[in-house]
Amino acid sequence: SRVEKKTKVDKGTIISLATKLQNGNLNDETSLREVISTLSSLTGKNVSKEKEDKIVDTILKGKVPKSVDKMF
């Protein structure tokens, strides 16, 4: 798939992450941290504890960015 070529992430992982996001409660800090951790390892971007806290805090306060790119 195009996404796999572009991101080097296999389709199963993307579907699994999407399912986790749909089923997961975005107001649940543990789920959020799990998703952030997965995204950071998939994208190869290192997310510091500070940055993770900031992302979680932003989402929990309902200020969710429209694009995941803006989170990193």
mmCIF file with all atom_site columns, N, CA and C in Angstrom:
data_model
loop_
_atom_site.group_PDB
_atom_site.id
_atom_site.type_symbol
_atom_site.label_atom_id
_atom_site.label_alt_id
_atom_site.label_comp_id
_atom_site.label_asym_id
_atom_site.label_entity_id
_atom_site.label_seq_id
_atom_site.pdbx_PDB_ins_code
_atom_site.Cartn_x
_atom_site.Cartn_y
_atom_site.Cartn_z
_atom_site.occupancy
_atom_site.B_iso_or_equiv
_atom_site.pdbx_formal_charge
_atom_site.auth_seq_id
_atom_site.auth_comp_id
_atom_site.auth_asym_id
_atom_site.auth_atom_id
_atom_site.pdbx_PDB_model_num
ATOM 1   N N  . SER A 1 1  ? 0.833   -1.202 0.000  1.00 0.00 ? 1  SER A N  1
ATOM 2   C CA . SER A 1 1  ? 0.000   0.000  0.000  1.00 0.00 ? 1  SER A CA 1
ATOM 3   C C  . SER A 1 1  ? 0.868   1.252  0.000  1.00 0.00 ? 1  SER A C  1
ATOM 4   N N  . ARG A 1 2  ? 0.289   2.350  -0.412 1.00 0.00 ? 2  ARG A N  1
ATOM 5   C CA . ARG A 1 2  ? 1.020   3.620  -0.451 1.00 0.00 ? 2  ARG A CA 1
ATOM 6   C C  . ARG A 1 2  ? 1.480   4.043  0.936  1.00 0.00 ? 2  ARG A C  1
ATOM 7   N N  . VAL A 1 3  ? 0.601   3.840  1.911  1.00 0.00 ? 3  VAL A N  1
ATOM 8   C CA . VAL A 1 3  ? 0.936   4.242  3.279  1.00 0.00 ? 3  VAL A CA 1
ATOM 9   C C  . VAL A 1 3  ? 2.147   3.453  3.776  1.00 0.00 ? 3  VAL A C  1
ATOM 10  N N  . GLU A 1 4  ? 2.159   2.147  3.472  1.00 0.00 ? 4  GLU A N  1
ATOM 11  C CA . GLU A 1 4  ? 3.277   1.321  3.909  1.00 0.00 ? 4  GLU A CA 1
ATOM 12  C C  . GLU A 1 4  ? 4.590   1.796  3.301  1.00 0.00 ? 4  GLU A C  1
ATOM 13  N N  . LYS A 1 5  ? 4.568   2.123  2.011  1.00 0.00 ? 5  LYS A N  1
ATOM 14  C CA . LYS A 1 5  ? 5.788   2.591  1.341  1.00 0.00 ? 5  LYS A CA 1
ATOM 15  C C  . LYS A 1 5  ? 6.242   3.921  1.925  1.00 0.00 ? 5  LYS A C  1
ATOM 16  N N  . LYS A 1 6  ? 5.302   4.815  2.162  1.00 0.00 ? 6  LYS A N  1
ATOM 17  C CA . LYS A 1 6  ? 5.623   6.157  2.635  1.00 0.00 ? 6  LYS A CA 1
ATOM 18  C C  . LYS A 1 6  ? 6.116   6.153  4.083  1.00 0.00 ? 6  LYS A C  1
ATOM 19  N N  . THR A 1 7  ? 5.487   5.344  4.924  1.00 0.00 ? 7  THR A N  1
ATOM 20  C CA . THR A 1 7  ? 5.793   5.390  6.354  1.00 0.00 ? 7  THR A CA 1
ATOM 21  C C  . THR A 1 7  ? 6.684   4.251  6.825  1.00 0.00 ? 7  THR A C  1
ATOM 22  N N  . LYS A 1 8  ? 6.869   3.223  5.985  1.00 0.00 ? 8  LYS A N  1
ATOM 23  C CA . LYS A 1 8  ? 7.626   2.027  6.368  1.00 0.00 ? 8  LYS A CA 1
ATOM 24  C C  . LYS A 1 8  ? 6.948   1.287  7.529  1.00 0.00 ? 8  LYS A C  1
ATOM 25  N N  . VAL A 1 9  ? 5.644   1.485  7.674  1.00 0.00 ? 9  VAL A N  1
ATOM 26  C CA . VAL A 1 9  ? 4.873   0.834  8.731  1.00 0.00 ? 9  VAL A CA 1
ATOM 27  C C  . VAL A 1 9  ? 3.914   -0.134 8.062  1.00 0.00 ? 9  VAL A C  1
ATOM 28  N N  . ASP A 1 10 ? 3.843   -1.359 8.576  1.00 0.00 ? 10 ASP A N  1
ATOM 29  C CA . ASP A 1 10 ? 2.955   -2.305 7.901  1.00 0.00 ? 10 ASP A CA 1
ATOM 30  C C  . ASP A 1 10 ? 1.490   -2.037 8.219  1.00 0.00 ? 10 ASP A C  1
ATOM 31  N N  . LYS A 1 11 ? 0.659   -2.476 7.293  1.00 0.00 ? 11 LYS A N  1
ATOM 32  C CA . LYS A 1 11 ? -0.779  -2.196 7.352  1.00 0.00 ? 11 LYS A CA 1
ATOM 33  C C  . LYS A 1 11 ? -1.408  -2.698 8.650  1.00 0.00 ? 11 LYS A C  1
ATOM 34  N N  . GLY A 1 12 ? -0.988  -3.861 9.110  1.00 0.00 ? 12 GLY A N  1
ATOM 35  C CA . GLY A 1 12 ? -1.525  -4.442 10.348 1.00 0.00 ? 12 GLY A CA 1
ATOM 36  C C  . GLY A 1 12 ? -1.309  -3.532 11.542 1.00 0.00 ? 12 GLY A C  1
ATOM 37  N N  . THR A 1 13 ? -0.118  -2.944 11.604 1.00 0.00 ? 13 THR A N  1
ATOM 38  C CA . THR A 1 13 ? 0.204   -2.036 12.711 1.00 0.00 ? 13 THR A CA 1
ATOM 39  C C  . THR A 1 13 ? -0.664  -0.793 12.658 1.00 0.00 ? 13 THR A C  1
ATOM 40  N N  . ILE A 1 14 ? -0.864  -0.276 11.448 1.00 0.00 ? 14 ILE A N  1
ATOM 41  C CA . ILE A 1 14 ? -1.699  0.919  11.278 1.00 0.00 ? 14 ILE A CA 1
ATOM 42  C C  . ILE A 1 14 ? -3.138  0.616  11.689 1.00 0.00 ? 14 ILE A C  1
ATOM 43  N N  . ILE A 1 15 ? -3.655  -0.531 11.245 1.00 0.00 ? 15 ILE A N  1
ATOM 44  C CA . ILE A 1 15 ? -5.028  -0.918 11.590 1.00 0.00 ? 15 ILE A CA 1
ATOM 45  C C  . ILE A 1 15 ? -5.161  -1.124 13.097 1.00 0.00 ? 15 ILE A C  1
ATOM 46  N N  . SER A 1 16 ? -4.169  -1.771 13.682 1.00 0.00 ? 16 SER A N  1
ATOM 47  C CA . SER A 1 16 ? -4.184  -2.014 15.124 1.00 0.00 ? 16 SER A CA 1
ATOM 48  C C  . SER A 1 16 ? -4.198  -0.697 15.905 1.00 0.00 ? 16 SER A C  1
ATOM 49  N N  . LEU A 1 17 ? -3.390  0.250  15.444 1.00 0.00 ? 17 LEU A N  1
ATOM 50  C CA . LEU A 1 17 ? -3.328  1.559  16.095 1.00 0.00 ? 17 LEU A CA 1
ATOM 51  C C  . LEU A 1 17 ? -4.652  2.309  15.922 1.00 0.00 ? 17 LEU A C  1
ATOM 52  N N  . ALA A 1 18 ? -5.214  2.257  14.718 1.00 0.00 ? 18 ALA A N  1
ATOM 53  C CA . ALA A 1 18 ? -6.493  2.918  14.448 1.00 0.00 ? 18 ALA A CA 1
ATOM 54  C C  . ALA A 1 18 ? -7.587  2.335  15.333 1.00 0.00 ? 18 ALA A C  1
ATOM 55  N N  . THR A 1 19 ? -7.586  1.019  15.475 1.00 0.00 ? 19 THR A N  1
ATOM 56  C CA . THR A 1 19 ? -8.577  0.342  16.324 1.00 0.00 ? 19 THR A CA 1
ATOM 57  C C  . THR A 1 19 ? -8.413  0.782  17.774 1.00 0.00 ? 19 THR A C  1
ATOM 58  N N  . LYS A 1 20 ? -7.160  0.844  18.213 1.00 0.00 ? 20 LYS A N  1
ATOM 59  C CA . LYS A 1 20 ? -6.881  1.272  19.585 1.00 0.00 ? 20 LYS A CA 1
ATOM 60  C C  . LYS A 1 20 ? -7.397  2.694  19.813 1.00 0.00 ? 20 LYS A C  1
ATOM 61  N N  . LEU A 1 21 ? -7.197  3.558  18.799 1.00 0.00 ? 21 LEU A N  1
ATOM 62  C CA . LEU A 1 21 ? -7.671  4.942  18.914 1.00 0.00 ? 21 LEU A CA 1
ATOM 63  C C  . LEU A 1 21 ? -9.193  5.005  18.942 1.00 0.00 ? 21 LEU A C  1
ATOM 64  N N  . GLN A 1 22 ? -9.844  4.158  18.119 1.00 0.00 ? 22 GLN A N  1
ATOM 65  C CA . GLN A 1 22 ? -11.305 4.163  18.080 1.00 0.00 ? 22 GLN A CA 1
ATOM 66  C C  . GLN A 1 22 ? -11.892 3.593  19.364 1.00 0.00 ? 22 GLN A C  1
ATOM 67  N N  . ASN A 1 23 ? -11.331 2.466  19.822 1.00 0.00 ? 23 ASN A N  1
ATOM 68  C CA . ASN A 1 23 ? -11.871 1.802  21.002 1.00 0.00 ? 23 ASN A CA 1
ATOM 69  C C  . ASN A 1 23 ? -11.386 2.431  22.294 1.00 0.00 ? 23 ASN A C  1
ATOM 70  N N  . GLY A 1 24 ? -10.186 2.995  22.211 1.00 0.00 ? 24 GLY A N  1
ATOM 71  C CA . GLY A 1 24 ? -9.592  3.582  23.404 1.00 0.00 ? 24 GLY A CA 1
ATOM 72  C C  . GLY A 1 24 ? -10.300 4.866  23.775 1.00 0.00 ? 24 GLY A C  1
ATOM 73  N N  . ASN A 1 25 ? -10.277 5.131  25.030 1.00 0.00 ? 25 ASN A N  1
ATOM 74  C CA . ASN A 1 25 ? -10.864 6.365  25.509 1.00 0.00 ? 25 ASN A CA 1
ATOM 75  C C  . ASN A 1 25 ? -9.762  7.415  25.495 1.00 0.00 ? 25 ASN A C  1
ATOM 76  N N  . LEU A 1 26 ? -9.930  8.435  24.669 1.00 0.00 ? 26 LEU A N  1
ATOM 77  C CA . LEU A 1 26 ? -8.897  9.458  24.575 1.00 0.00 ? 26 LEU A CA 1
ATOM 78  C C  . LEU A 1 26 ? -8.818  10.320 25.833 1.00 0.00 ? 26 LEU A C  1
ATOM 79  N N  . ASN A 1 27 ? -9.719  10.067 26.779 1.00 0.00 ? 27 ASN A N  1
ATOM 80  C CA . ASN A 1 27 ? -9.618  10.756 28.060 1.00 0.00 ? 27 ASN A CA 1
ATOM 81  C C  . ASN A 1 27 ? -8.884  9.891  29.073 1.00 0.00 ? 27 ASN A C  1
ATOM 82  N N  . ASP A 1 28 ? -8.430  8.715  28.612 1.00 0.00 ? 28 ASP A N  1
ATOM 83  C CA . ASP A 1 28 ? -7.706  7.805  29.485 1.00 0.00 ? 28 ASP A CA 1
ATOM 84  C C  . ASP A 1 28 ? -6.210  8.003  29.257 1.00 0.00 ? 28 ASP A C  1
ATOM 85  N N  . GLU A 1 29 ? -5.535  8.478  30.268 1.00 0.00 ? 29 GLU A N  1
ATOM 86  C CA . GLU A 1 29 ? -4.119  8.820  30.159 1.00 0.00 ? 29 GLU A CA 1
ATOM 87  C C  . GLU A 1 29 ? -3.262  7.627  29.745 1.00 0.00 ? 29 GLU A C  1
ATOM 88  N N  . THR A 1 30 ? -3.554  6.453  30.275 1.00 0.00 ? 30 THR A N  1
ATOM 89  C CA . THR A 1 30 ? -2.770  5.259  29.940 1.00 0.00 ? 30 THR A CA 1
ATOM 90  C C  . THR A 1 30 ? -2.883  4.917  28.464 1.00 0.00 ? 30 THR A C  1
ATOM 91  N N  . SER A 1 31 ? -4.108  4.948  27.925 1.00 0.00 ? 31 SER A N  1
ATOM 92  C CA . SER A 1 31 ? -4.313  4.681  26.492 1.00 0.00 ? 31 SER A CA 1
ATOM 93  C C  . SER A 1 31 ? -3.567  5.703  25.643 1.00 0.00 ? 31 SER A C  1
ATOM 94  N N  . LEU A 1 32 ? -3.658  6.949  26.034 1.00 0.00 ? 32 LEU A N  1
ATOM 95  C CA . LEU A 1 32 ? -2.990  8.022  25.298 1.00 0.00 ? 32 LEU A CA 1
ATOM 96  C C  . LEU A 1 32 ? -1.485  7.809  25.255 1.00 0.00 ? 32 LEU A C  1
ATOM 97  N N  . ARG A 1 33 ? -0.910  7.490  26.403 1.00 0.00 ? 33 ARG A N  1
ATOM 98  C CA . ARG A 1 33 ? 0.544   7.292  26.478 1.00 0.00 ? 33 ARG A CA 1
ATOM 99  C C  . ARG A 1 33 ? 0.967   6.102  25.624 1.00 0.00 ? 33 ARG A C  1
ATOM 100 N N  . GLU A 1 34 ? 0.126   5.066  25.597 1.00 0.00 ? 34 GLU A N  1
ATOM 101 C CA . GLU A 1 34 ? 0.408   3.877  24.785 1.00 0.00 ? 34 GLU A CA 1
ATOM 102 C C  . GLU A 1 34 ? 0.426   4.242  23.295 1.00 0.00 ? 34 GLU A C  1
ATOM 103 N N  . VAL A 1 35 ? -0.567  5.015  22.873 1.00 0.00 ? 35 VAL A N  1
ATOM 104 C CA . VAL A 1 35 ? -0.668  5.433  21.477 1.00 0.00 ? 35 VAL A CA 1
ATOM 105 C C  . VAL A 1 35 ? 0.512   6.340  21.101 1.00 0.00 ? 35 VAL A C  1
ATOM 106 N N  . ILE A 1 36 ? 0.852   7.280  21.976 1.00 0.00 ? 36 ILE A N  1
ATOM 107 C CA . ILE A 1 36 ? 1.979   8.184  21.724 1.00 0.00 ? 36 ILE A CA 1
ATOM 108 C C  . ILE A 1 36 ? 3.270   7.387  21.597 1.00 0.00 ? 36 ILE A C  1
ATOM 109 N N  . SER A 1 37 ? 3.448   6.433  22.497 1.00 0.00 ? 37 SER A N  1
ATOM 110 C CA . SER A 1 37 ? 4.649   5.597  22.473 1.00 0.00 ? 37 SER A CA 1
ATOM 111 C C  . SER A 1 37 ? 4.722   4.801  21.173 1.00 0.00 ? 37 SER A C  1
ATOM 112 N N  . THR A 1 38 ? 3.594   4.219  20.766 1.00 0.00 ? 38 THR A N  1
ATOM 113 C CA . THR A 1 38 ? 3.550   3.451  19.522 1.00 0.00 ? 38 THR A CA 1
ATOM 114 C C  . THR A 1 38 ? 3.865   4.346  18.333 1.00 0.00 ? 38 THR A C  1
ATOM 115 N N  . LEU A 1 39 ? 3.224   5.508  18.288 1.00 0.00 ? 39 LEU A N  1
ATOM 116 C CA . LEU A 1 39 ? 3.462   6.447  17.187 1.00 0.00 ? 39 LEU A CA 1
ATOM 117 C C  . LEU A 1 39 ? 4.914   6.895  17.129 1.00 0.00 ? 39 LEU A C  1
ATOM 118 N N  . SER A 1 40 ? 5.496   7.174  18.282 1.00 0.00 ? 40 SER A N  1
ATOM 119 C CA . SER A 1 40 ? 6.881   7.650  18.276 1.00 0.00 ? 40 SER A CA 1
ATOM 120 C C  . SER A 1 40 ? 7.829   6.565  17.791 1.00 0.00 ? 40 SER A C  1
ATOM 121 N N  . SER A 1 41 ? 7.592   5.301  18.187 1.00 0.00 ? 41 SER A N  1
ATOM 122 C CA . SER A 1 41 ? 8.485   4.255  17.699 1.00 0.00 ? 41 SER A CA 1
ATOM 123 C C  . SER A 1 41 ? 8.241   3.961  16.222 1.00 0.00 ? 41 SER A C  1
ATOM 124 N N  . LEU A 1 42 ? 6.997   4.062  15.775 1.00 0.00 ? 42 LEU A N  1
ATOM 125 C CA . LEU A 1 42 ? 6.694   3.829  14.355 1.00 0.00 ? 42 LEU A CA 1
ATOM 126 C C  . LEU A 1 42 ? 7.318   4.886  13.465 1.00 0.00 ? 42 LEU A C  1
ATOM 127 N N  . THR A 1 43 ? 7.278   6.119  13.925 1.00 0.00 ? 43 THR A N  1
ATOM 128 C CA . THR A 1 43 ? 7.771   7.220  13.099 1.00 0.00 ? 43 THR A CA 1
ATOM 129 C C  . THR A 1 43 ? 9.265   7.446  13.286 1.00 0.00 ? 43 THR A C  1
ATOM 130 N N  . GLY A 1 44 ? 9.832   6.796  14.303 1.00 0.00 ? 44 GLY A N  1
ATOM 131 C CA . GLY A 1 44 ? 11.251  6.979  14.569 1.00 0.00 ? 44 GLY A CA 1
ATOM 132 C C  . GLY A 1 44 ? 11.556  8.321  15.210 1.00 0.00 ? 44 GLY A C  1
ATOM 133 N N  . LYS A 1 45 ? 10.496  8.981  15.695 1.00 0.00 ? 45 LYS A N  1
ATOM 134 C CA . LYS A 1 45 ? 10.701  10.266 16.364 1.00 0.00 ? 45 LYS A CA 1
ATOM 135 C C  . LYS A 1 45 ? 10.750  10.021 17.867 1.00 0.00 ? 45 LYS A C  1
ATOM 136 N N  . ASN A 1 46 ? 11.753  10.568 18.485 1.00 0.00 ? 46 ASN A N  1
ATOM 137 C CA . ASN A 1 46 ? 11.893  10.398 19.918 1.00 0.00 ? 46 ASN A CA 1
ATOM 138 C C  . ASN A 1 46 ? 11.027  11.437 20.630 1.00 0.00 ? 46 ASN A C  1
ATOM 139 N N  . VAL A 1 47 ? 10.141  10.954 21.485 1.00 0.00 ? 47 VAL A N  1
ATOM 140 C CA . VAL A 1 47 ? 9.272   11.861 22.232 1.00 0.00 ? 47 VAL A CA 1
ATOM 141 C C  . VAL A 1 47 ? 9.752   11.856 23.679 1.00 0.00 ? 47 VAL A C  1
ATOM 142 N N  . SER A 1 48 ? 10.244  12.994 24.127 1.00 0.00 ? 48 SER A N  1
ATOM 143 C CA . SER A 1 48 ? 10.726  13.099 25.508 1.00 0.00 ? 48 SER A CA 1
ATOM 144 C C  . SER A 1 48 ? 9.546   12.989 26.471 1.00 0.00 ? 48 SER A C  1
ATOM 145 N N  . LYS A 1 49 ? 9.858   12.687 27.721 1.00 0.00 ? 49 LYS A N  1
ATOM 146 C CA . LYS A 1 49 ? 8.824   12.596 28.756 1.00 0.00 ? 49 LYS A CA 1
ATOM 147 C C  . LYS A 1 49 ? 8.066   13.923 28.834 1.00 0.00 ? 49 LYS A C  1
ATOM 148 N N  . GLU A 1 50 ? 8.799   15.027 28.742 1.00 0.00 ? 50 GLU A N  1
ATOM 149 C CA . GLU A 1 50 ? 8.188   16.360 28.780 1.00 0.00 ? 50 GLU A CA 1
ATOM 150 C C  . GLU A 1 50 ? 7.187   16.547 27.648 1.00 0.00 ? 50 GLU A C  1
ATOM 151 N N  . LYS A 1 51 ? 7.616   16.181 26.444 1.00 0.00 ? 51 LYS A N  1
ATOM 152 C CA . LYS A 1 51 ? 6.777   16.334 25.254 1.00 0.00 ? 51 LYS A CA 1
ATOM 153 C C  . LYS A 1 51 ? 5.543   15.430 25.381 1.00 0.00 ? 51 LYS A C  1
ATOM 154 N N  . GLU A 1 52 ? 5.754   14.203 25.857 1.00 0.00 ? 52 GLU A N  1
ATOM 155 C CA . GLU A 1 52 ? 4.635   13.270 26.047 1.00 0.00 ? 52 GLU A CA 1
ATOM 156 C C  . GLU A 1 52 ? 3.627   13.842 27.040 1.00 0.00 ? 52 GLU A C  1
ATOM 157 N N  . ASP A 1 53 ? 4.134   14.368 28.154 1.00 0.00 ? 53 ASP A N  1
ATOM 158 C CA . ASP A 1 53 ? 3.255   14.982 29.159 1.00 0.00 ? 53 ASP A CA 1
ATOM 159 C C  . ASP A 1 53 ? 2.448   16.121 28.547 1.00 0.00 ? 53 ASP A C  1
ATOM 160 N N  . LYS A 1 54 ? 3.107   16.923 27.718 1.00 0.00 ? 54 LYS A N  1
ATOM 161 C CA . LYS A 1 54 ? 2.456   18.068 27.084 1.00 0.00 ? 54 LYS A CA 1
ATOM 162 C C  . LYS A 1 54 ? 1.350   17.599 26.125 1.00 0.00 ? 54 LYS A C  1
ATOM 163 N N  . ILE A 1 55 ? 1.651   16.557 25.336 1.00 0.00 ? 55 ILE A N  1
ATOM 164 C CA . ILE A 1 55 ? 0.661   16.016 24.397 1.00 0.00 ? 55 ILE A CA 1
ATOM 165 C C  . ILE A 1 55 ? -0.546  15.469 25.162 1.00 0.00 ? 55 ILE A C  1
ATOM 166 N N  . VAL A 1 56 ? -0.268  14.661 26.199 1.00 0.00 ? 56 VAL A N  1
ATOM 167 C CA . VAL A 1 56 ? -1.343  14.072 27.006 1.00 0.00 ? 56 VAL A CA 1
ATOM 168 C C  . VAL A 1 56 ? -2.187  15.180 27.634 1.00 0.00 ? 56 VAL A C  1
ATOM 169 N N  . ASP A 1 57 ? -1.526  16.164 28.223 1.00 0.00 ? 57 ASP A N  1
ATOM 170 C CA . ASP A 1 57 ? -2.210  17.282 28.863 1.00 0.00 ? 57 ASP A CA 1
ATOM 171 C C  . ASP A 1 57 ? -3.103  18.022 27.871 1.00 0.00 ? 57 ASP A C  1
ATOM 172 N N  . THR A 1 58 ? -2.564  18.280 26.673 1.00 0.00 ? 58 THR A N  1
ATOM 173 C CA . THR A 1 58 ? -3.312  18.981 25.630 1.00 0.00 ? 58 THR A CA 1
ATOM 174 C C  . THR A 1 58 ? -4.564  18.202 25.242 1.00 0.00 ? 58 THR A C  1
ATOM 175 N N  . ILE A 1 59 ? -4.412  16.895 25.028 1.00 0.00 ? 59 ILE A N  1
ATOM 176 C CA . ILE A 1 59 ? -5.550  16.065 24.614 1.00 0.00 ? 59 ILE A CA 1
ATOM 177 C C  . ILE A 1 59 ? -6.576  15.962 25.736 1.00 0.00 ? 59 ILE A C  1
ATOM 178 N N  . LEU A 1 60 ? -6.111  15.771 26.966 1.00 0.00 ? 60 LEU A N  1
ATOM 179 C CA . LEU A 1 60 ? -7.034  15.653 28.099 1.00 0.00 ? 60 LEU A CA 1
ATOM 180 C C  . LEU A 1 60 ? -7.832  16.938 28.321 1.00 0.00 ? 60 LEU A C  1
ATOM 181 N N  . LYS A 1 61 ? -7.236  18.071 27.945 1.00 0.00 ? 61 LYS A N  1
ATOM 182 C CA . LYS A 1 61 ? -7.952  19.349 28.081 1.00 0.00 ? 61 LYS A CA 1
ATOM 183 C C  . LYS A 1 61 ? -8.837  19.628 26.872 1.00 0.00 ? 61 LYS A C  1
ATOM 184 N N  . GLY A 1 62 ? -8.857  18.675 25.919 1.00 0.00 ? 62 GLY A N  1
ATOM 185 C CA . GLY A 1 62 ? -9.732  18.802 24.765 1.00 0.00 ? 62 GLY A CA 1
ATOM 186 C C  . GLY A 1 62 ? -9.195  19.676 23.651 1.00 0.00 ? 62 GLY A C  1
ATOM 187 N N  . LYS A 1 63 ? -7.908  20.008 23.706 1.00 0.00 ? 63 LYS A N  1
ATOM 188 C CA . LYS A 1 63 ? -7.312  20.849 22.664 1.00 0.00 ? 63 LYS A CA 1
ATOM 189 C C  . LYS A 1 63 ? -6.571  19.961 21.668 1.00 0.00 ? 63 LYS A C  1
ATOM 190 N N  . VAL A 1 64 ? -7.285  19.047 21.052 1.00 0.00 ? 64 VAL A N  1
ATOM 191 C CA . VAL A 1 64 ? -6.681  18.079 20.158 1.00 0.00 ? 64 VAL A CA 1
ATOM 192 C C  . VAL A 1 64 ? -6.351  18.719 18.823 1.00 0.00 ? 64 VAL A C  1
ATOM 193 N N  . PRO A 1 65 ? -5.092  18.574 18.379 1.00 0.00 ? 65 PRO A N  1
ATOM 194 C CA . PRO A 1 65 ? -4.740  19.113 17.061 1.00 0.00 ? 65 PRO A CA 1
ATOM 195 C C  . PRO A 1 65 ? -5.471  18.356 15.959 1.00 0.00 ? 65 PRO A C  1
ATOM 196 N N  . LYS A 1 66 ? -5.774  19.021 14.877 1.00 0.00 ? 66 LYS A N  1
ATOM 197 C CA . LYS A 1 66 ? -6.485  18.384 13.765 1.00 0.00 ? 66 LYS A CA 1
ATOM 198 C C  . LYS A 1 66 ? -5.599  17.370 13.063 1.00 0.00 ? 66 LYS A C  1
ATOM 199 N N  . SER A 1 67 ? -4.293  17.556 13.153 1.00 0.00 ? 67 SER A N  1
ATOM 200 C CA . SER A 1 67 ? -3.362  16.681 12.466 1.00 0.00 ? 67 SER A CA 1
ATOM 201 C C  . SER A 1 67 ? -2.359  16.098 13.460 1.00 0.00 ? 67 SER A C  1
ATOM 202 N N  . VAL A 1 68 ? -2.103  14.816 13.350 1.00 0.00 ? 68 VAL A N  1
ATOM 203 C CA . VAL A 1 68 ? -1.151  14.149 14.216 1.00 0.00 ? 68 VAL A CA 1
ATOM 204 C C  . VAL A 1 68 ? 0.239   14.759 14.032 1.00 0.00 ? 68 VAL A C  1
ATOM 205 N N  . ASP A 1 69 ? 0.549   15.225 12.821 1.00 0.00 ? 69 ASP A N  1
ATOM 206 C CA . ASP A 1 69 ? 1.851   15.846 12.544 1.00 0.00 ? 69 ASP A CA 1
ATOM 207 C C  . ASP A 1 69 ? 2.144   17.000 13.503 1.00 0.00 ? 69 ASP A C  1
ATOM 208 N N  . LYS A 1 70 ? 1.101   17.743 13.843 1.00 0.00 ? 70 LYS A N  1
ATOM 209 C CA . LYS A 1 70 ? 1.286   18.913 14.707 1.00 0.00 ? 70 LYS A CA 1
ATOM 210 C C  . LYS A 1 70 ? 1.620   18.520 16.148 1.00 0.00 ? 70 LYS A C  1
ATOM 211 N N  . MET A 1 71 ? 1.347   17.253 16.500 1.00 0.00 ? 71 MET A N  1
ATOM 212 C CA . MET A 1 71 ? 1.629   16.796 17.848 1.00 0.00 ? 71 MET A CA 1
ATOM 213 C C  . MET A 1 71 ? 3.126   16.653 18.081 1.00 0.00 ? 71 MET A C  1
ATOM 214 N N  . PHE A 1 72 ? 3.872   16.376 17.013 1.00 0.00 ? 72 PHE A N  1
ATOM 215 C CA . PHE A 1 72 ? 5.311   16.162 17.143 1.00 0.00 ? 72 PHE A CA 1
ATOM 216 C C  . PHE A 1 72 ? 6.014   17.364 16.614 1.00 0.00 ? 72 PHE A C  1
#
